[in-house]
Coordinates of C-alpha atoms in Angstrom, one line a residue:
M1 CA -2.8 -11.5 -34.9
T2 CA 0.6 -12.3 -33.4
T3 CA 1.3 -15.1 -31.0
S4 CA 3.1 -14.9 -27.6
R5 CA 6.4 -14.3 -29.5
G6 CA 9.1 -13.2 -27.0
F7 CA 7.6 -15.1 -24.0
S8 CA 9.3 -18.2 -22.7
T9 CA 6.2 -20.4 -23.3
D10 CA 2.7 -20.2 -24.8
V11 CA 1.0 -21.7 -21.7
Y12 CA 1.9 -20.3 -18.3
D13 CA 0.9 -21.7 -14.9
A14 CA -0.4 -18.2 -14.1
V15 CA -1.0 -15.1 -16.2
I16 CA -1.4 -12.0 -14.1
V17 CA -3.3 -9.0 -15.7
G18 CA -2.0 -5.8 -14.2
G19 CA 1.4 -5.0 -12.7
G20 CA 0.3 -3.0 -9.7
H21 CA 1.5 -3.9 -6.3
N22 CA -1.0 -6.7 -5.7
G23 CA -0.2 -8.3 -9.1
L24 CA 3.5 -8.2 -8.2
V25 CA 2.9 -9.8 -4.8
A26 CA 1.0 -12.6 -6.4
A27 CA 3.7 -13.0 -9.1
A28 CA 6.5 -13.2 -6.5
Y29 CA 4.7 -15.8 -4.4
L30 CA 3.8 -18.0 -7.3
A31 CA 7.2 -17.8 -8.9
R32 CA 8.9 -18.6 -5.6
A33 CA 6.7 -21.7 -5.5
G34 CA 8.1 -22.9 -8.8
R35 CA 5.2 -21.8 -11.1
S36 CA 5.7 -20.2 -14.5
V37 CA 4.3 -16.7 -14.2
L38 CA 3.7 -13.9 -16.8
V39 CA 2.6 -10.4 -15.7
L40 CA 1.0 -8.2 -18.4
E41 CA 0.9 -4.5 -17.7
R42 CA -0.8 -1.9 -19.9
L43 CA 1.5 1.0 -18.9
G44 CA 5.2 1.3 -19.6
H45 CA 6.1 0.6 -16.0
T46 CA 4.9 -1.5 -13.1
G47 CA 3.4 -0.2 -9.8
G48 CA -0.1 1.0 -10.8
A49 CA -1.2 3.6 -8.2
A50 CA 1.8 2.8 -5.9
V51 CA 4.5 4.7 -7.7
S52 CA 7.0 7.5 -7.1
T53 CA 7.3 10.1 -9.9
R54 CA 8.9 13.5 -10.5
P55 CA 5.8 15.4 -11.5
F56 CA 7.4 18.9 -11.7
A57 CA 9.6 19.6 -14.7
G58 CA 13.3 19.9 -13.8
V59 CA 12.7 19.4 -10.1
D60 CA 14.5 16.6 -8.2
A61 CA 11.6 15.5 -5.9
R62 CA 10.1 12.0 -6.1
L63 CA 6.5 12.2 -4.9
S64 CA 4.3 9.2 -4.1
R65 CA 1.9 10.6 -6.6
Y66 CA -1.3 8.7 -6.0
S67 CA -1.1 6.4 -2.9
Y68 CA 1.3 7.7 -0.2
L69 CA 1.1 6.0 3.2
V70 CA 1.3 2.4 4.4
S71 CA -0.8 0.7 7.0
L72 CA -2.3 -2.5 5.7
L73 CA 0.8 -4.1 4.3
P74 CA 1.5 -7.1 6.5
A75 CA 5.1 -7.5 7.8
K76 CA 4.5 -11.2 6.9
I77 CA 4.5 -10.3 3.1
V78 CA 7.7 -8.2 3.4
R79 CA 9.4 -10.9 5.4
E80 CA 8.3 -13.9 3.2
L81 CA 9.2 -12.2 -0.1
G82 CA 12.5 -10.9 1.3
L83 CA 11.7 -7.3 0.3
R84 CA 14.2 -4.5 0.9
F85 CA 11.6 -2.1 2.0
E86 CA 11.1 -0.1 5.2
V87 CA 8.6 2.3 6.7
R88 CA 9.1 5.0 9.4
R89 CA 6.7 5.8 12.1
R90 CA 5.5 9.4 12.4
E91 CA 6.0 10.9 15.9
I92 CA 2.9 13.1 15.6
S93 CA -0.3 11.4 14.6
S94 CA -2.3 14.5 13.7
Y95 CA -2.8 18.2 14.2
T96 CA -6.2 19.9 13.7
P97 CA -6.2 23.7 13.8
V98 CA -9.3 25.5 15.0
E99 CA -10.2 29.1 16.0
R100 CA -12.3 29.5 19.2
A101 CA -13.2 32.7 21.0
G102 CA -11.3 34.5 18.3
R103 CA -8.0 32.8 19.1
P104 CA -6.2 30.3 17.0
G105 CA -5.5 26.9 18.5
G106 CA -5.7 23.3 17.7
L107 CA -5.6 19.6 18.8
L108 CA -2.2 17.8 18.6
V109 CA -2.3 14.0 18.9
G110 CA 1.1 12.4 19.5
G111 CA 4.4 13.2 20.9
G112 CA 3.6 11.2 24.1
G113 CA 0.5 10.7 26.2
A114 CA 1.2 13.6 28.5
R115 CA 1.4 16.0 25.6
T116 CA -1.7 14.7 23.9
R117 CA -3.6 14.9 27.2
E118 CA -2.5 18.5 27.7
S119 CA -3.7 19.4 24.1
F120 CA -7.1 17.8 24.7
A121 CA -7.4 19.7 28.0
R122 CA -6.5 23.0 26.4
L123 CA -9.0 22.5 23.6
T124 CA -12.0 21.2 25.7
G125 CA -11.3 22.5 29.2
S126 CA -11.6 19.0 30.8
E127 CA -10.1 15.5 30.9
R128 CA -13.3 13.8 29.7
E129 CA -12.5 13.9 25.9
Y130 CA -9.0 12.6 26.3
E131 CA -10.2 9.7 28.5
S132 CA -12.9 8.9 26.0
W133 CA -10.3 9.0 23.3
R134 CA -8.1 6.5 25.1
T135 CA -11.0 4.2 25.8
F136 CA -12.4 4.3 22.2
Y137 CA -9.0 3.7 20.6
G138 CA -8.2 1.1 23.2
T139 CA -11.2 -0.8 21.9
T140 CA -10.3 -0.4 18.2
G141 CA -6.7 -1.5 19.1
R142 CA -7.9 -4.7 20.6
V143 CA -10.1 -5.4 17.6
A144 CA -7.1 -4.6 15.3
E145 CA -4.9 -7.2 17.1
R146 CA -7.6 -9.9 16.5
V147 CA -8.7 -9.0 13.0
F148 CA -5.5 -8.0 11.2
P149 CA -3.9 -11.5 11.3
T150 CA -7.1 -13.0 9.6
L151 CA -6.5 -10.9 6.5
T152 CA -3.9 -13.3 5.2
E153 CA -5.7 -16.4 6.4
P154 CA -8.6 -18.2 4.7
L155 CA -11.7 -16.0 4.8
P156 CA -13.6 -16.5 8.1
T157 CA -17.3 -16.5 8.3
R158 CA -19.1 -13.7 10.1
A159 CA -19.7 -15.8 13.1
E160 CA -16.0 -16.9 13.2
L161 CA -14.8 -13.4 13.1
R162 CA -17.3 -12.3 15.7
A163 CA -16.1 -15.0 18.0
R164 CA -12.5 -14.1 17.4
I165 CA -13.1 -10.5 18.4
D166 CA -14.9 -11.7 21.5
D167 CA -16.3 -8.3 22.4
E168 CA -20.0 -7.8 21.8
A169 CA -19.9 -4.0 22.5
A170 CA -17.0 -3.5 20.0
W171 CA -18.7 -5.7 17.4
R172 CA -21.9 -3.8 17.7
M173 CA -20.1 -0.4 17.4
L174 CA -18.0 -1.4 14.4
F175 CA -20.1 -4.0 12.5
E176 CA -23.7 -3.3 13.2
E177 CA -24.6 0.3 14.0
P178 CA -23.5 3.4 12.0
I179 CA -20.2 4.6 13.3
G180 CA -21.8 8.0 13.9
Q181 CA -23.7 6.6 16.8
A182 CA -20.5 5.7 18.6
V183 CA -18.8 9.0 17.7
E184 CA -21.7 11.0 19.2
R185 CA -22.0 8.7 22.2
E186 CA -18.4 8.7 23.2
F187 CA -17.3 12.3 22.3
A188 CA -18.9 15.7 23.0
D189 CA -16.5 18.1 21.2
D190 CA -17.3 18.8 17.6
L191 CA -13.6 18.9 16.5
V192 CA -12.8 15.7 18.3
R193 CA -15.8 14.0 16.7
G194 CA -14.6 15.1 13.3
V195 CA -11.1 13.9 13.8
V196 CA -12.4 10.4 14.7
L197 CA -14.9 10.4 11.8
T198 CA -12.4 11.2 9.1
D199 CA -11.0 7.6 9.2
A200 CA -14.5 6.5 8.1
L201 CA -14.5 8.7 5.0
I202 CA -11.1 8.5 3.3
G203 CA -11.9 7.3 -0.2
T204 CA -15.6 6.7 0.7
F205 CA -18.5 9.0 0.0
A206 CA -20.7 8.4 3.0
G207 CA -22.2 10.1 6.0
A208 CA -21.7 9.2 9.6
H209 CA -25.1 7.6 9.8
D210 CA -25.4 5.9 6.4
R211 CA -27.4 2.7 6.8
S212 CA -25.2 1.0 4.2
L213 CA -22.4 1.0 6.8
A214 CA -19.9 1.8 4.0
Q215 CA -18.4 4.3 6.4
N216 CA -18.0 1.5 9.0
R217 CA -16.1 -0.7 6.6
C218 CA -13.8 2.2 5.7
F219 CA -13.2 3.0 9.4
L220 CA -12.4 -0.6 10.2
Y221 CA -9.7 -0.9 7.5
H222 CA -8.2 2.4 8.6
V223 CA -7.8 1.4 12.3
I224 CA -6.7 -2.3 12.0
G225 CA -3.5 -2.0 9.9
G226 CA -0.5 -3.9 11.3
G227 CA -2.7 -4.7 14.3
T228 CA -2.1 -1.1 15.6
G229 CA -3.8 1.2 13.0
D230 CA -0.6 3.2 12.5
W231 CA -0.1 4.8 9.1
D232 CA 3.6 4.9 8.3
V233 CA 5.8 6.6 5.7
P234 CA 7.4 4.4 3.0
V235 CA 11.1 5.2 2.9
G236 CA 12.0 6.2 -0.7
G237 CA 8.4 6.8 -1.5
M238 CA 5.7 4.3 -2.6
G239 CA 7.8 3.4 -5.7
A240 CA 10.3 1.8 -3.4
L241 CA 7.8 -0.8 -2.4
T242 CA 6.7 -1.7 -6.0
G243 CA 10.3 -1.6 -7.1
A244 CA 11.2 -4.1 -4.4
L245 CA 8.2 -6.3 -5.4
A246 CA 9.1 -6.2 -9.1
Q247 CA 12.7 -7.3 -8.2
A248 CA 11.4 -10.1 -6.0
A249 CA 9.1 -11.4 -8.7
L250 CA 11.9 -11.2 -11.4
A251 CA 14.4 -12.8 -9.1
A252 CA 12.1 -15.7 -8.5
G253 CA 11.7 -16.3 -12.3
A254 CA 8.5 -14.4 -13.1
E255 CA 8.3 -12.6 -16.5
I256 CA 7.0 -9.0 -16.6
A257 CA 5.8 -7.5 -19.9
T258 CA 5.0 -3.8 -19.8
G259 CA 3.2 -2.0 -22.7
H260 CA 0.9 -5.0 -23.0
E261 CA -2.8 -4.1 -22.6
V262 CA -5.1 -7.0 -22.0
L263 CA -8.2 -6.9 -24.2
R264 CA -10.0 -10.2 -23.5
I265 CA -10.0 -13.3 -21.3
E266 CA -11.7 -16.4 -22.6
T267 CA -12.3 -19.5 -20.5
D268 CA -14.4 -22.6 -20.7
D269 CA -14.6 -22.7 -16.9
T270 CA -12.6 -25.9 -16.6
T271 CA -9.2 -26.3 -15.0
A272 CA -8.3 -28.8 -17.8
S273 CA -8.2 -26.1 -20.5
P274 CA -6.1 -23.0 -20.0
A275 CA -7.7 -19.6 -20.3
E276 CA -6.8 -17.5 -23.3
V277 CA -5.6 -13.9 -22.8
T278 CA -5.6 -11.5 -25.7
F279 CA -3.4 -8.4 -25.4
R280 CA -2.4 -5.4 -27.5
T281 CA 1.0 -3.8 -27.9
A282 CA 2.4 -1.0 -29.9
T283 CA 3.0 -3.4 -32.8
G284 CA -0.3 -5.4 -32.8
E285 CA -2.3 -8.0 -30.9
G286 CA -1.1 -11.2 -29.4
R287 CA -2.3 -14.1 -27.3
V288 CA -1.0 -16.2 -24.4
A289 CA -2.6 -18.9 -22.3
G290 CA -2.6 -19.4 -18.5
R291 CA -3.8 -22.4 -16.5
V292 CA -5.1 -19.7 -14.2
V293 CA -5.5 -16.0 -14.8
L294 CA -5.3 -13.5 -11.9
V295 CA -6.8 -10.1 -12.6
N296 CA -5.3 -7.2 -10.8
A297 CA -8.0 -4.8 -11.9
S298 CA -11.4 -3.7 -10.7
P299 CA -14.4 -6.2 -10.6
R300 CA -16.0 -4.0 -13.4
S301 CA -12.9 -4.4 -15.5
L302 CA -12.8 -8.1 -14.9
A303 CA -16.4 -8.4 -16.1
E304 CA -15.6 -6.4 -19.2
L305 CA -12.6 -8.6 -20.0
L306 CA -14.8 -11.7 -19.8
G307 CA -17.4 -10.1 -22.0
E308 CA -20.0 -10.1 -19.1
D309 CA -22.3 -7.5 -17.7
P310 CA -20.9 -6.0 -14.5
A311 CA -22.8 -7.3 -11.5
Q312 CA -22.3 -4.2 -9.3
P313 CA -23.3 -0.6 -9.6
E314 CA -21.0 2.0 -11.1
A315 CA -18.2 2.8 -8.6
E316 CA -17.6 6.4 -7.6
G317 CA -14.5 7.9 -6.1
A318 CA -14.8 10.9 -3.9
Q319 CA -11.5 12.6 -3.4
L320 CA -9.4 15.5 -4.6
K321 CA -5.7 14.6 -4.6
V322 CA -3.1 17.5 -4.5
N323 CA 0.6 17.2 -4.7
M324 CA 2.9 20.2 -3.8
L325 CA 6.5 21.1 -3.4
L326 CA 7.3 24.0 -1.1
K327 CA 10.4 26.2 -0.6
R328 CA 9.6 26.1 3.1
L329 CA 6.8 25.1 5.4
P330 CA 4.3 27.9 6.0
R331 CA 4.0 29.6 9.4
L332 CA 0.9 28.8 11.4
R333 CA -1.4 31.2 13.2
D334 CA -1.3 28.8 16.1
T335 CA 2.2 29.7 17.4
S336 CA 2.1 27.0 20.1
V337 CA 2.9 24.3 17.6
D338 CA 5.9 23.9 15.3
P339 CA 4.9 23.6 11.6
R340 CA 7.3 20.6 11.4
E341 CA 5.2 18.8 13.9
A342 CA 1.8 20.0 12.6
F343 CA 2.6 18.9 9.0
G344 CA 4.6 15.8 10.0
G345 CA 1.4 14.0 11.1
T346 CA -2.0 14.4 9.4
F347 CA -3.0 18.0 9.3
H348 CA -6.8 18.2 9.3
V349 CA -8.5 21.1 7.6
A350 CA -12.3 21.9 7.9
E351 CA -12.9 18.5 9.4
G352 CA -15.1 19.3 12.3
Y353 CA -18.0 17.0 12.7
E354 CA -20.6 19.5 11.5
Q355 CA -18.4 20.7 8.7
L356 CA -18.0 17.1 7.4
A357 CA -21.8 16.6 7.5
R358 CA -22.4 19.9 5.6
A359 CA -19.8 19.0 3.0
H360 CA -21.4 15.6 2.5
A361 CA -24.9 17.0 2.2
E362 CA -23.8 19.6 -0.4
A363 CA -22.0 17.1 -2.5
A364 CA -24.9 14.7 -2.3
T365 CA -27.1 17.3 -4.0
G366 CA -24.5 17.9 -6.7
E367 CA -22.8 21.0 -5.3
L368 CA -19.1 21.4 -4.7
P369 CA -18.6 21.7 -0.9
S370 CA -18.6 25.3 0.2
V371 CA -16.1 24.5 3.0
P372 CA -14.2 21.5 1.5
P373 CA -12.6 19.2 4.1
S374 CA -9.1 17.9 3.6
E375 CA -6.1 16.4 5.3
I376 CA -2.4 17.0 4.6
Y377 CA 0.9 15.5 5.5
C378 CA 4.6 16.1 4.7
H379 CA 6.4 13.0 3.5
S380 CA 9.8 14.7 3.4
L381 CA 9.8 15.6 7.1
T382 CA 9.9 11.9 8.0
D383 CA 11.8 10.7 4.9
P384 CA 14.0 13.4 3.2
T385 CA 15.4 10.8 0.8
I386 CA 12.7 11.7 -1.7
L387 CA 14.3 15.1 -2.2
G388 CA 17.5 15.7 -4.1
P389 CA 20.4 16.8 -1.9
E390 CA 20.2 20.4 -3.0
L391 CA 16.5 20.7 -2.3
A392 CA 16.9 19.0 1.1
E393 CA 19.8 21.4 2.0
Q394 CA 17.7 24.4 1.1
G395 CA 14.8 23.3 3.3
Y396 CA 12.3 22.3 0.5
Q397 CA 9.4 20.1 1.6
T398 CA 6.6 18.1 -0.1
L399 CA 2.9 18.3 0.9
T400 CA 0.2 15.8 0.0
L401 CA -3.4 16.9 0.3
F402 CA -6.4 14.5 0.2
G403 CA -9.7 16.2 -0.1
L404 CA -12.9 14.5 1.1
H405 CA -16.5 14.5 -0.1
A406 CA -15.6 15.2 -3.7
P407 CA -17.5 12.5 -5.6
A408 CA -17.0 11.9 -9.3
R409 CA -20.4 13.2 -10.2
L410 CA -19.3 16.8 -9.3
F411 CA -16.8 16.7 -12.2
R412 CA -18.7 15.0 -15.0
H413 CA -20.0 18.2 -16.6
D414 CA -16.7 20.2 -16.4
N415 CA -13.8 18.4 -14.9
Q416 CA -11.2 21.2 -15.3
G417 CA -13.5 24.0 -14.2
A418 CA -14.7 22.1 -11.1
R419 CA -11.2 21.0 -10.3
E420 CA -10.0 24.6 -10.3
V421 CA -12.9 25.9 -8.2
L422 CA -12.5 23.1 -5.6
L423 CA -8.8 23.5 -5.4
A424 CA -9.0 27.2 -4.8
A425 CA -11.7 26.7 -2.1
T426 CA -9.7 23.9 -0.4
L427 CA -6.5 26.0 -0.3
A428 CA -8.5 28.9 1.1
Q429 CA -9.6 26.8 4.0
L430 CA -5.9 25.9 4.7
D431 CA -4.9 29.5 4.4
A432 CA -7.3 30.4 7.1
H433 CA -5.0 28.7 9.6
L434 CA -1.7 30.0 8.2
A435 CA 0.2 33.1 9.0
E436 CA 1.1 33.5 5.3
P437 CA -0.6 32.3 2.1
L438 CA 0.5 28.9 1.0
T439 CA 1.1 30.2 -2.5
D440 CA 4.0 32.3 -1.1
C441 CA 5.7 29.0 -0.1
L442 CA 5.3 27.1 -3.3
A443 CA 8.4 26.2 -5.3
F444 CA 8.5 26.6 -9.1
D445 CA 9.5 24.1 -11.7
A446 CA 12.0 24.6 -14.5
D447 CA 9.4 26.4 -16.7
G448 CA 8.5 28.8 -13.9
R449 CA 5.2 27.2 -13.0
P450 CA 4.2 26.7 -9.4
C451 CA 4.8 23.1 -8.2
I452 CA 1.2 22.0 -7.5
E453 CA -1.0 19.5 -9.2
A454 CA -4.5 18.4 -8.5
K455 CA -6.3 15.3 -9.5
T456 CA -10.1 14.6 -9.4
P457 CA -11.7 11.1 -9.5
L458 CA -12.1 11.5 -13.3
D459 CA -8.4 12.2 -13.6
L460 CA -7.6 9.0 -11.7
E461 CA -10.1 7.1 -13.9
R462 CA -8.4 8.3 -17.0
E463 CA -4.8 7.8 -15.8
L464 CA -5.1 4.6 -13.8
R465 CA -8.4 3.2 -15.0
L466 CA -9.8 3.3 -11.5
P467 CA -13.6 2.9 -12.1
G468 CA -15.1 6.3 -11.3
G469 CA -11.8 7.2 -9.8
H470 CA -12.5 4.9 -6.8
I471 CA -9.3 4.3 -5.0
F472 CA -10.6 1.0 -3.6
H473 CA -12.1 -0.1 -7.0
R474 CA -15.5 -0.3 -5.3
D475 CA -16.9 0.1 -1.8
L476 CA -14.8 -1.9 0.7
S477 CA -16.2 -5.3 1.9
W478 CA -16.4 -6.8 5.4
P479 CA -13.4 -9.1 6.1
Y480 CA -15.6 -12.1 6.4
S481 CA -18.0 -14.3 4.4
E482 CA -21.6 -15.3 5.0
P483 CA -22.7 -18.9 5.1
D484 CA -25.2 -18.2 2.3
G485 CA -22.4 -17.1 0.0
S486 CA -23.3 -13.4 0.0
D487 CA -19.6 -12.3 0.2
G488 CA -18.7 -8.6 -0.2
P489 CA -20.9 -5.6 -0.7
D490 CA -22.2 -6.9 -4.1
G491 CA -23.6 -10.3 -3.2
P492 CA -22.7 -13.8 -4.3
E493 CA -19.4 -14.8 -5.8
G494 CA -18.7 -13.9 -9.4
P495 CA -16.8 -11.2 -11.2
G496 CA -18.7 -8.5 -9.3
G497 CA -18.6 -10.1 -5.9
P498 CA -15.7 -12.4 -5.3
G499 CA -16.0 -15.0 -2.6
G500 CA -14.8 -18.5 -1.8
R501 CA -12.1 -19.7 0.6
W502 CA -9.8 -16.8 0.1
G503 CA -12.1 -14.0 -1.0
V504 CA -10.6 -13.8 -4.5
E505 CA -12.5 -16.6 -6.3
T506 CA -14.9 -15.8 -9.0
A507 CA -17.6 -17.8 -10.8
H508 CA -14.9 -19.0 -13.2
R509 CA -12.7 -21.8 -11.8
N510 CA -9.5 -20.6 -13.5
V511 CA -10.0 -16.8 -13.1
L512 CA -9.2 -15.0 -9.8
L513 CA -9.5 -11.4 -8.7
C514 CA -6.3 -10.2 -7.0
G515 CA -6.8 -6.5 -7.0
A516 CA -8.3 -4.0 -4.5
G517 CA -11.8 -5.0 -5.3
A518 CA -11.4 -8.5 -3.8
V519 CA -12.8 -9.2 -0.4
R520 CA -10.2 -7.7 2.1
G521 CA -8.9 -5.5 -0.7
G522 CA -8.4 -1.7 -0.7
G523 CA -5.3 0.3 0.2
V524 CA -1.7 -0.5 -0.4
S525 CA -1.7 -3.9 1.3
G526 CA -0.6 -6.7 -1.0
I527 CA -3.3 -8.8 0.8
P528 CA -5.4 -9.6 -2.3
G529 CA -2.2 -10.6 -4.2
H530 CA -1.1 -12.9 -1.3
N531 CA -4.5 -14.4 -1.0
A532 CA -4.9 -15.1 -4.7
A533 CA -1.5 -16.8 -4.7
M534 CA -2.5 -18.9 -1.8
A535 CA -5.7 -19.9 -3.6
V536 CA -3.7 -21.0 -6.7
L537 CA -1.3 -23.0 -4.5
G538 CA -4.2 -24.8 -2.8
H539 CA -3.5 -23.5 0.7

């Protein structure tokens, strides 16, 4: 057993377990406040799931390999930490192709109100759906303006948040009744209903009418980001954010040790005695102490590190993630829209309302969806800096595909086989809307292999230690606390259900949860890291 040889001290004010973006946010805030901070990261680099990599051999294209868009990161964090990081707005929000009466068409949202109105009218034959769309998202926009600022404030109670929203109809729609009721009440067209519902399903395996309201919580987090709900493209890729965060933490005096896998956390639950953190490196085990330990990992991992039984059920991710590099964008069957616009926003595939319901029902019975839904976007159209100059000059483009209703259970028996079958079926659904096969557009790496990679929840579990491949670590929580202490989806505060003033506290006084599984966690936001730092600083 080695000691903390190589570190500046044996006892830090804060030891942070995990160098993902939330851990780096916490480190930067605490170090800037004059606290001694050590970040221990298992991998050989920081960033966690928010990284940019070159996944294709010999190809100069830096893809945001796992997480890829930014909505929930508050400008407050960027400003306060002095981050050199920017995002760009996508001019087109989404394009959803469809064939009706034997003719290809689609719904284009964005490019100005007049153009969106015209697209709705062409799809539905009336003004009704567009007006309903404006009214519906006008409501969510007002909710976003009132809820988003609370995410970096002490955790409000349910009653306080309800009063802050001050709109009983909106509260009922988003917080009390399954979101499917509002979707069916407000919209008549199946395709429009599906486009709205997808925001309730990204990373969450649920149906429109699930009584758990897991889909409502997912929908809420997808429409409140930045107070607008816009999902923006990180310039330079997601790694630009975590690189800026690591630099901010180091510049403030934090220490970052990669290749250090934390094995155990031992605490006597008093603030007088520091917690002991045991880690493993390539050369053996070591130990360091922290007056407080912040864990940037899942609630399940936190429980395991503490030697406790997890308090929550097994998490289960539900997505197929596909990264691609193309020699050119494919031509569309719908010739009324430019592929650069269609793929510049979110390109919805097989995401009609009934298609989503069918895919969910099939997956719930253990079958791969026969018509797998997915959505795609092209990062390089908005931010070509992720491509090498030669690739950009030749017109190469990246595509990122996110498949829905693909729960981890479907891959447990044969991960590789199920991945290949689902990928083929997913691409076939895309090809149905293209004037040429996608495979004809794929680039090739230095070894002559097509530039396409697919990752199931089990792949994410293995590579990133996301429990069950769940991108949020567990089901998202409501952004409030209850007076009885039943915070989050898993009940009272503790390693499985954090609560307290900031939504990061656990049953242990000197152990906090600062990852996506905290209350108000999920997504690339930095919010749990900020809130954990505020809890340590006594704000």
